[in-house]
Tab-separated table of C-alpha atoms in Angstrom:
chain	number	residue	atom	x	y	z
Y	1	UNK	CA	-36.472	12.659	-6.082
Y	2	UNK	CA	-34.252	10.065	-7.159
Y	3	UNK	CA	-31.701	12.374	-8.766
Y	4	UNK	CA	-31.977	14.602	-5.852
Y	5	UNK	CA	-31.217	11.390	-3.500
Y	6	UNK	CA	-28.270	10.351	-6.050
Y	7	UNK	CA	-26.736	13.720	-5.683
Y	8	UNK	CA	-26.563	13.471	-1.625
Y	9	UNK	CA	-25.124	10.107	-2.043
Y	10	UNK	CA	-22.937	11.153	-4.627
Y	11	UNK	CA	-21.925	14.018	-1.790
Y	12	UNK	CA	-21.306	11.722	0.828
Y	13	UNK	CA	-18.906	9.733	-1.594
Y	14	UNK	CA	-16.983	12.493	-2.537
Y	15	UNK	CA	-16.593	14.730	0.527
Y	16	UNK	CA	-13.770	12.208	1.799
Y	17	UNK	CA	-11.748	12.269	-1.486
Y	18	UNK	CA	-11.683	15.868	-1.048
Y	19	UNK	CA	-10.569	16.093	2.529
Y	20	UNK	CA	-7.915	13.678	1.519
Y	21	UNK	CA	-6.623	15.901	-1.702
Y	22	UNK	CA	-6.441	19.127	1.219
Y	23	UNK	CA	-4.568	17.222	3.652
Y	24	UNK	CA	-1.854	16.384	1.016
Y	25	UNK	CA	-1.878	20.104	-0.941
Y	26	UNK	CA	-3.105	21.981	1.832
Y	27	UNK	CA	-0.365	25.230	2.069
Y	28	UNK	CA	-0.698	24.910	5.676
Y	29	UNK	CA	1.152	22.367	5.642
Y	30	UNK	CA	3.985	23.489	3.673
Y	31	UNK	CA	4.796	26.739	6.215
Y	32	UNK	CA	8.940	26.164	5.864
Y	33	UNK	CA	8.894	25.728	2.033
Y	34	UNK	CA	7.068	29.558	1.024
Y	35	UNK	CA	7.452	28.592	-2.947
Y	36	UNK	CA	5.018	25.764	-2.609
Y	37	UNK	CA	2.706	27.491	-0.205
Y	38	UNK	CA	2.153	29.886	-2.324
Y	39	UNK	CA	1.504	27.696	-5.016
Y	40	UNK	CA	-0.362	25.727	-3.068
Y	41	UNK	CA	-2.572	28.018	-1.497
Y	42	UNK	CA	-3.514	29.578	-5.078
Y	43	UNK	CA	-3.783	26.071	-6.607
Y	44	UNK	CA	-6.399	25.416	-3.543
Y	45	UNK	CA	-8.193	28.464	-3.822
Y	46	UNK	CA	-9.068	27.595	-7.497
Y	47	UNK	CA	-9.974	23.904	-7.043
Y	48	UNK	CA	-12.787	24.713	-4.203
Y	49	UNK	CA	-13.980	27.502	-7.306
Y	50	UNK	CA	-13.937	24.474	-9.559
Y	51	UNK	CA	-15.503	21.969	-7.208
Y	52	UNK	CA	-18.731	24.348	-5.771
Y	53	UNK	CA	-21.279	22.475	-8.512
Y	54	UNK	CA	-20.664	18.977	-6.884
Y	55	UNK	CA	-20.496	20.276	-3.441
Y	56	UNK	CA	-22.889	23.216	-3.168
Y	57	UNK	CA	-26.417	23.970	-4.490
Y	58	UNK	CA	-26.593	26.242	-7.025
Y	59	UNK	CA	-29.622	27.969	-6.495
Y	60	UNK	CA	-28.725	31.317	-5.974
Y	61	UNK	CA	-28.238	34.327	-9.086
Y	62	UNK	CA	-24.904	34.512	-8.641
Y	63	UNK	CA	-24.487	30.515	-8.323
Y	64	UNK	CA	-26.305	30.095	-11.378
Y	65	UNK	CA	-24.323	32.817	-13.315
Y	66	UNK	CA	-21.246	30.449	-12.454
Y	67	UNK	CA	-22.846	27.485	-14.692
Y	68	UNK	CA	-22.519	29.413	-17.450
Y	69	UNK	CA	-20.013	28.004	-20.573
Y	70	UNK	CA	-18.143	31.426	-20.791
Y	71	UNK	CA	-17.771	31.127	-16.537
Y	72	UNK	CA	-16.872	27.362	-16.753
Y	73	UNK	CA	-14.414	27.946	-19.715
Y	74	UNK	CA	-13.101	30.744	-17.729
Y	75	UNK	CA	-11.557	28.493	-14.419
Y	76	UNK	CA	-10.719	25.647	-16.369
Y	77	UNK	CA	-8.787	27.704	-18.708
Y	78	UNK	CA	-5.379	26.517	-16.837
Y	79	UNK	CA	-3.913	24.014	-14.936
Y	80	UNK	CA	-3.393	24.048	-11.132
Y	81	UNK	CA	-0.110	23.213	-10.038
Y	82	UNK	CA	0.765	21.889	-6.598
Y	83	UNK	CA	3.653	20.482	-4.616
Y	84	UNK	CA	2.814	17.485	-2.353
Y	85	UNK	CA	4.710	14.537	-0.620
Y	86	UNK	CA	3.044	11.417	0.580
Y	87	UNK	CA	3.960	11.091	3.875
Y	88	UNK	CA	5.646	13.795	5.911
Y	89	UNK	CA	9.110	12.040	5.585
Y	90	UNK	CA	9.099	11.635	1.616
Y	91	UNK	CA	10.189	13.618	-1.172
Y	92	UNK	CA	8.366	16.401	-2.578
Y	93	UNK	CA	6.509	15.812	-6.237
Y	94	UNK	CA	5.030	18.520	-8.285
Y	95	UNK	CA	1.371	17.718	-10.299
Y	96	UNK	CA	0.203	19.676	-13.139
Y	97	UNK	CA	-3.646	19.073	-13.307
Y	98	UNK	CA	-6.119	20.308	-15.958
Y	99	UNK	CA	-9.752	19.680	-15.670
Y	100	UNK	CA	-11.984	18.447	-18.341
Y	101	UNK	CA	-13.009	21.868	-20.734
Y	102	UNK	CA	-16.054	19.848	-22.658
Y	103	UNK	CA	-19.416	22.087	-22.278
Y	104	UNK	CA	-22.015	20.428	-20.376
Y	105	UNK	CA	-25.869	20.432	-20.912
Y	106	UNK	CA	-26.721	20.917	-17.158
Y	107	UNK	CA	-26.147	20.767	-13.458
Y	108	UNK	CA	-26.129	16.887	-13.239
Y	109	UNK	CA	-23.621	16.791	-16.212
Y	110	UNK	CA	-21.331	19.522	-15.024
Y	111	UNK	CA	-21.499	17.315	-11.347
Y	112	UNK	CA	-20.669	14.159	-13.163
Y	113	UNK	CA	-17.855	16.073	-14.898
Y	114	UNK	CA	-16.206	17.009	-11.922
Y	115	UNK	CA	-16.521	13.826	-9.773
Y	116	UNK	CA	-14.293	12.315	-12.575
Y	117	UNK	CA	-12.149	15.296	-12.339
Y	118	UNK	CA	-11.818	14.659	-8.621
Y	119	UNK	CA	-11.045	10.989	-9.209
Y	120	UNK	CA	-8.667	11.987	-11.563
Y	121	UNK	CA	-6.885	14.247	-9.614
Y	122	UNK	CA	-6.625	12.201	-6.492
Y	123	UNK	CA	-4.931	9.452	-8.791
Y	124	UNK	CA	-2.573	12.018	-9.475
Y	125	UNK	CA	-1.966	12.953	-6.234
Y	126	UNK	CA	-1.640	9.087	-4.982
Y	127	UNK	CA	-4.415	8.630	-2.752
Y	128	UNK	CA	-5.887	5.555	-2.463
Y	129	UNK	CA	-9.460	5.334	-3.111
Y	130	UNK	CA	-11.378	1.657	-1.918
Y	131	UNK	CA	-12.999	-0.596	-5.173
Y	132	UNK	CA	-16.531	-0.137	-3.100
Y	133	UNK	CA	-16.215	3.867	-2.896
Y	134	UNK	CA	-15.172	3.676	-6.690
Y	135	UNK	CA	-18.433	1.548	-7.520
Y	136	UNK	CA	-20.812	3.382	-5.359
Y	137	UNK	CA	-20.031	6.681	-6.923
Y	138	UNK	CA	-20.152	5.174	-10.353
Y	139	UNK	CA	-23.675	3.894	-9.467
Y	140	UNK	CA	-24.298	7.506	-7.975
Y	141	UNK	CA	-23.530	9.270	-11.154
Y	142	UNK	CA	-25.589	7.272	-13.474
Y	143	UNK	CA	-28.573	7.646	-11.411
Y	144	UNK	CA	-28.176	11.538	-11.431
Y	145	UNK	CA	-27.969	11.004	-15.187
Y	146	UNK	CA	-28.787	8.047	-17.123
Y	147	UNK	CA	-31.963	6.840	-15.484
Y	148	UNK	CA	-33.027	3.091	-15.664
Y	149	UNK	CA	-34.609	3.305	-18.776
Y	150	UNK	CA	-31.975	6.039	-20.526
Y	151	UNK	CA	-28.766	5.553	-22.339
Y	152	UNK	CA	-25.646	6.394	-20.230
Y	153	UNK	CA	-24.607	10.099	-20.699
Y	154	UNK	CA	-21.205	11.007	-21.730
Y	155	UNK	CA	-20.460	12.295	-18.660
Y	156	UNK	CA	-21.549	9.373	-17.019
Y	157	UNK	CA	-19.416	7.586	-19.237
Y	158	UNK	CA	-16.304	9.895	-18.224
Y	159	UNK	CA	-16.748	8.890	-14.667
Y	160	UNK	CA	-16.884	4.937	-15.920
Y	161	UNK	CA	-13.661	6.096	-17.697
Y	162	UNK	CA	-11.815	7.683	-14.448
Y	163	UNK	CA	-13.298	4.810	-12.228
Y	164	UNK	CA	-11.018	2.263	-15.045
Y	165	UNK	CA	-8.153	3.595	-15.118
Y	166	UNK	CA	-7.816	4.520	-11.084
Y	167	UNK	CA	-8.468	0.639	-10.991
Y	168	UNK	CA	-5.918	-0.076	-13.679
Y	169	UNK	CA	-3.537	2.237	-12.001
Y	170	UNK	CA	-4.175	0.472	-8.533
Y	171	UNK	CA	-3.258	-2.797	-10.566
Y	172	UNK	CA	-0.366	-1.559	-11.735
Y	173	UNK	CA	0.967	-0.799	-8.273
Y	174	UNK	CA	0.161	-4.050	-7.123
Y	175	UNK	CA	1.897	-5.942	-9.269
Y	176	UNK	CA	4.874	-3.543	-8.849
Y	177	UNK	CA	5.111	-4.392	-5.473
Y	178	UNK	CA	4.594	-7.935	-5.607
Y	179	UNK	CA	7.718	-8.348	-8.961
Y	180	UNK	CA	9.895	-6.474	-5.956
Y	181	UNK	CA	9.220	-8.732	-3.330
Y	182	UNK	CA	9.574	-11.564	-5.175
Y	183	UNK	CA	12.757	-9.986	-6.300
Y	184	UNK	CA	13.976	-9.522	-2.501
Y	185	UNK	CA	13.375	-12.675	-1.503
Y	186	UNK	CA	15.412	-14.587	-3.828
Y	187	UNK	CA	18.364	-12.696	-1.973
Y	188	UNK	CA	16.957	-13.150	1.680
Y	189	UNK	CA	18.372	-15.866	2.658
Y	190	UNK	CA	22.138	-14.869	1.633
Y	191	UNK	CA	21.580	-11.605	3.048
Y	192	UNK	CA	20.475	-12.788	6.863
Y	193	UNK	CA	23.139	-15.571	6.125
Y	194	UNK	CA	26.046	-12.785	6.051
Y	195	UNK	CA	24.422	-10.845	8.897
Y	196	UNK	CA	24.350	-14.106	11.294
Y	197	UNK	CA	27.702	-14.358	10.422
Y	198	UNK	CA	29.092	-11.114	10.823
Y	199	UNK	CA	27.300	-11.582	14.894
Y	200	UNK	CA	29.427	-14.643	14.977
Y	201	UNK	CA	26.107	-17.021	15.357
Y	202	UNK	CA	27.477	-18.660	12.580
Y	203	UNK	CA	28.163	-22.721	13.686
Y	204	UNK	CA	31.212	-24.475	12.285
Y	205	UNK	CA	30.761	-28.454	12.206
Y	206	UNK	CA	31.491	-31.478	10.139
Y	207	UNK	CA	29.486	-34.776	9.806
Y	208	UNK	CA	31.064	-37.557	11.827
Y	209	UNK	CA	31.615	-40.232	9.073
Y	210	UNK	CA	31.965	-43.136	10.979
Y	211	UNK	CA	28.867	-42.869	13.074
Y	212	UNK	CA	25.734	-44.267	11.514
Y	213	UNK	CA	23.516	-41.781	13.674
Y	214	UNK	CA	21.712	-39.196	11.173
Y	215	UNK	CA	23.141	-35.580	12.069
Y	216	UNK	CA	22.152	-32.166	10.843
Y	217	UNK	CA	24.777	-30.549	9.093
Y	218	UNK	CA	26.488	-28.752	10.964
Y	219	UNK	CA	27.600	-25.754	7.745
Y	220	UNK	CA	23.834	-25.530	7.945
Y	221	UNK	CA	22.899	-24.619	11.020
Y	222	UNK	CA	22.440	-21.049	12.472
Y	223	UNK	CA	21.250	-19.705	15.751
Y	224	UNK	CA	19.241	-17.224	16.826
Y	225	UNK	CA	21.330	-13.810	18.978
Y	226	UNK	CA	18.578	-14.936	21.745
Y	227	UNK	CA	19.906	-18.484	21.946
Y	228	UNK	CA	22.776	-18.991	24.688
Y	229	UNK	CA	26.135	-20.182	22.956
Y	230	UNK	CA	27.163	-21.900	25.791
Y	231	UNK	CA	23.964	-24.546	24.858
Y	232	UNK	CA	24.530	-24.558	21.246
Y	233	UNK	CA	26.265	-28.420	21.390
Y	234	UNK	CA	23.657	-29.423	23.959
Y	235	UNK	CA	20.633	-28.064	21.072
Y	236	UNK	CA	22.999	-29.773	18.320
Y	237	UNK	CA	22.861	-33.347	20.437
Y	238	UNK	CA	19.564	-33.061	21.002
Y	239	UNK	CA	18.004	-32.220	17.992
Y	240	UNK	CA	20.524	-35.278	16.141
Y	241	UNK	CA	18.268	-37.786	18.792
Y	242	UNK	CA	14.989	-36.173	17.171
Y	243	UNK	CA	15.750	-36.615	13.647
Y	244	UNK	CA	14.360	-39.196	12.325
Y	245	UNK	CA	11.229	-38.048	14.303
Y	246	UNK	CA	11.633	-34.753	12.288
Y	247	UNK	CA	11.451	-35.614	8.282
Y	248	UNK	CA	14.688	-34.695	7.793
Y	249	UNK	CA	15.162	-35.754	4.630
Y	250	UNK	CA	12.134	-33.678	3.262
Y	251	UNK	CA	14.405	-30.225	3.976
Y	252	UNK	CA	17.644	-31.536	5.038
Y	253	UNK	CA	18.970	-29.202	1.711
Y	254	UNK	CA	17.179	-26.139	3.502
Y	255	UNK	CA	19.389	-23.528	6.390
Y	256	UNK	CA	18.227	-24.524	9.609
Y	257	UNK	CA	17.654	-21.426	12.410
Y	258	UNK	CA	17.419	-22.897	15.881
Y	259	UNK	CA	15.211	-20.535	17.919
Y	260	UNK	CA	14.158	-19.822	21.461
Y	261	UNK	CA	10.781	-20.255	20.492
Y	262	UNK	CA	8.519	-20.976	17.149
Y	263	UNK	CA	5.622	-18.730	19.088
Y	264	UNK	CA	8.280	-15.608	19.443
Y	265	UNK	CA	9.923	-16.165	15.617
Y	266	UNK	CA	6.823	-17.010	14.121
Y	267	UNK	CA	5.197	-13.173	15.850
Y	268	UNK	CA	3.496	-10.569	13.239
Y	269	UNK	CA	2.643	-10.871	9.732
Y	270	UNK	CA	5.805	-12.663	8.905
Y	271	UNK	CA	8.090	-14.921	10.371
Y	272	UNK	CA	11.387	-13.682	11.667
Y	273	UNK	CA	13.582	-15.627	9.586
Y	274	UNK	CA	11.925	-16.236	6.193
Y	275	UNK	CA	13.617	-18.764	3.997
Y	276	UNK	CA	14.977	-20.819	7.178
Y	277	UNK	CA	13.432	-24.232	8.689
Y	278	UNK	CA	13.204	-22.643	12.198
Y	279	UNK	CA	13.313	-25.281	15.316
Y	280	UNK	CA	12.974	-24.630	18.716
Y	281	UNK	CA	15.549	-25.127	21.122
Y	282	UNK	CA	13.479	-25.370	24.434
Y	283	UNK	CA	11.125	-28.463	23.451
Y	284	UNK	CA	12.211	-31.988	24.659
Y	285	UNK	CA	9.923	-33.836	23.361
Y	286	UNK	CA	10.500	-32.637	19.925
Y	287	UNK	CA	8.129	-33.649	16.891
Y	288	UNK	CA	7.208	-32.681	13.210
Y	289	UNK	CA	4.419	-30.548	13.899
Y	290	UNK	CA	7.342	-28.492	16.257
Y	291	UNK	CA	9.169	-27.680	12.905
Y	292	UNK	CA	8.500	-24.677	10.570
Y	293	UNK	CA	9.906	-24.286	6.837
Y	294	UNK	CA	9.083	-21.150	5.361
């Protein structure tokens, strides 16, 4: 009963990854490119062959004749080959995929076998599957299999296997992405510093020398397109008053952005203009707490 109950779960689980690898390979959706349709549609046809043990039961003659080694060694005798893209706007990429050929004692093995498979196969593909879904199909398999009291089976261990390195390869990606953000920003501020420029927002200014009065400076200071030019020296004057209120000193090495509003340039999961102290230009009574560094 337990296995039985593992198996549904382990169903439920891997249903979804499935649906996923069709909507990506699925030679419907390649109807202007006949080459990979066709490719596509034969690849398909073979993978729902070599995916009925996890997804059907096998009760049946014929089903049963299809567990045999000489049937098994049969469809996994060659790779399927298939043309996807990731999103409907990317480039196409081409997968060769070969699923495990290791005999397997029984059902539960040869279901084990190709959950990893699966797993394996929508790595290759590039669809993300969640941490939890990875550990609840882990747990799934060695249920079906292992038992509380048994050793884990090597197919149970196979699935451990494809569970790792999905995870490593998710890893991987991550820290991919995070080395070329890191490596964008460094250049951020230069690059929105030549775009402000090139929209003439640019502000040209000198310090006055022989006033005592703490000023920003003024080859520092940038506006935002929203802000009227005609109150730029007005902002300037006003934020000079506030100063001292302000910390300058703390960031008075940092670009300054004068904004319409911190609520509008601060909007989303990022501010507007990252690497800039932003201040507003619509608050009179100006204070610290008004002024954001990022």
């Amino acid at each position: 009963m337990a296995s039985s109950s593992a198996l549904s779960e382990l169903r439920l689980l891997a249903k979804p990854l499935m649906r996923n690898v069709m909507l990506r390979i699925h030679p419907d959706f390649y109807a202007n490119e006949p080459v990979i349709r066709q490719k596509n549609q034969d690849s398909v046809q073979r993978l729902q062959e070599l995916m009925r043990p996890l997804f059907e039961d096998m009760g049946s003659a014929h089903s049963r004749a299809e567990l045999s080694a000489a049937f098994q060694a049969k469809i996994t005798s060659k790779p399927i080959e298939v043309g996807f893209r990731e999103s409907g706007d990317s480039d196409l990429s081409s997968v060769v995929f070969s699923f495990n050929k290791a005999r397997t004692a029984g059902l539960p093995q040869l279901q084990a076998q190709r959950t990893a498979d699966l797993l394996s196969l929508c790595s290759s593909l590039k669809i993300q599957v969640s941490p939890s879904t990875l550990d609840d199909i882990k747990a799934a398999v060695h249920a079906m299999g292992a038992g509380s009291q048994k050793p884990v089976t090597p197919e149970a261990a196979m699935v451990d296997s494809a569970v790792a390195k999905f995870q490593a390869a998710r890893e991987r990606e991550a820290k991919a992405n995070r080395e070329r953000r890191q490596a964008s920003s460094s250049n951020i501020v230069e690059e929105l510093t030549r775009h402000l420029r090139q929209q003439q927002c640019f502000v040209k200014g000198t310090r006055d020398a022989g006033s005592m009065q703490m000023k920003l400076s003024r080859d520092n200071v940038y506006f935002a397109p929203n802000v009227p030019p005609n109150s730029y020296a007005r902002i300037l004057a006003h934020i000079d008053s506030k100063l001292p209120l302000l910390e300058y000193s703390s960031w008075s090495n940092l670009p300054v952005m004068v904004v319409s509003s911190l609520e509008n340039a601060l909007k989303g999961n990022r501010p507007k203009y990252p690497g800039f102290v932003m201040v507003p230009a619509t608050i009179r009574n100006i204070q610290v707490r008004h002024v954001s560094a990022f």
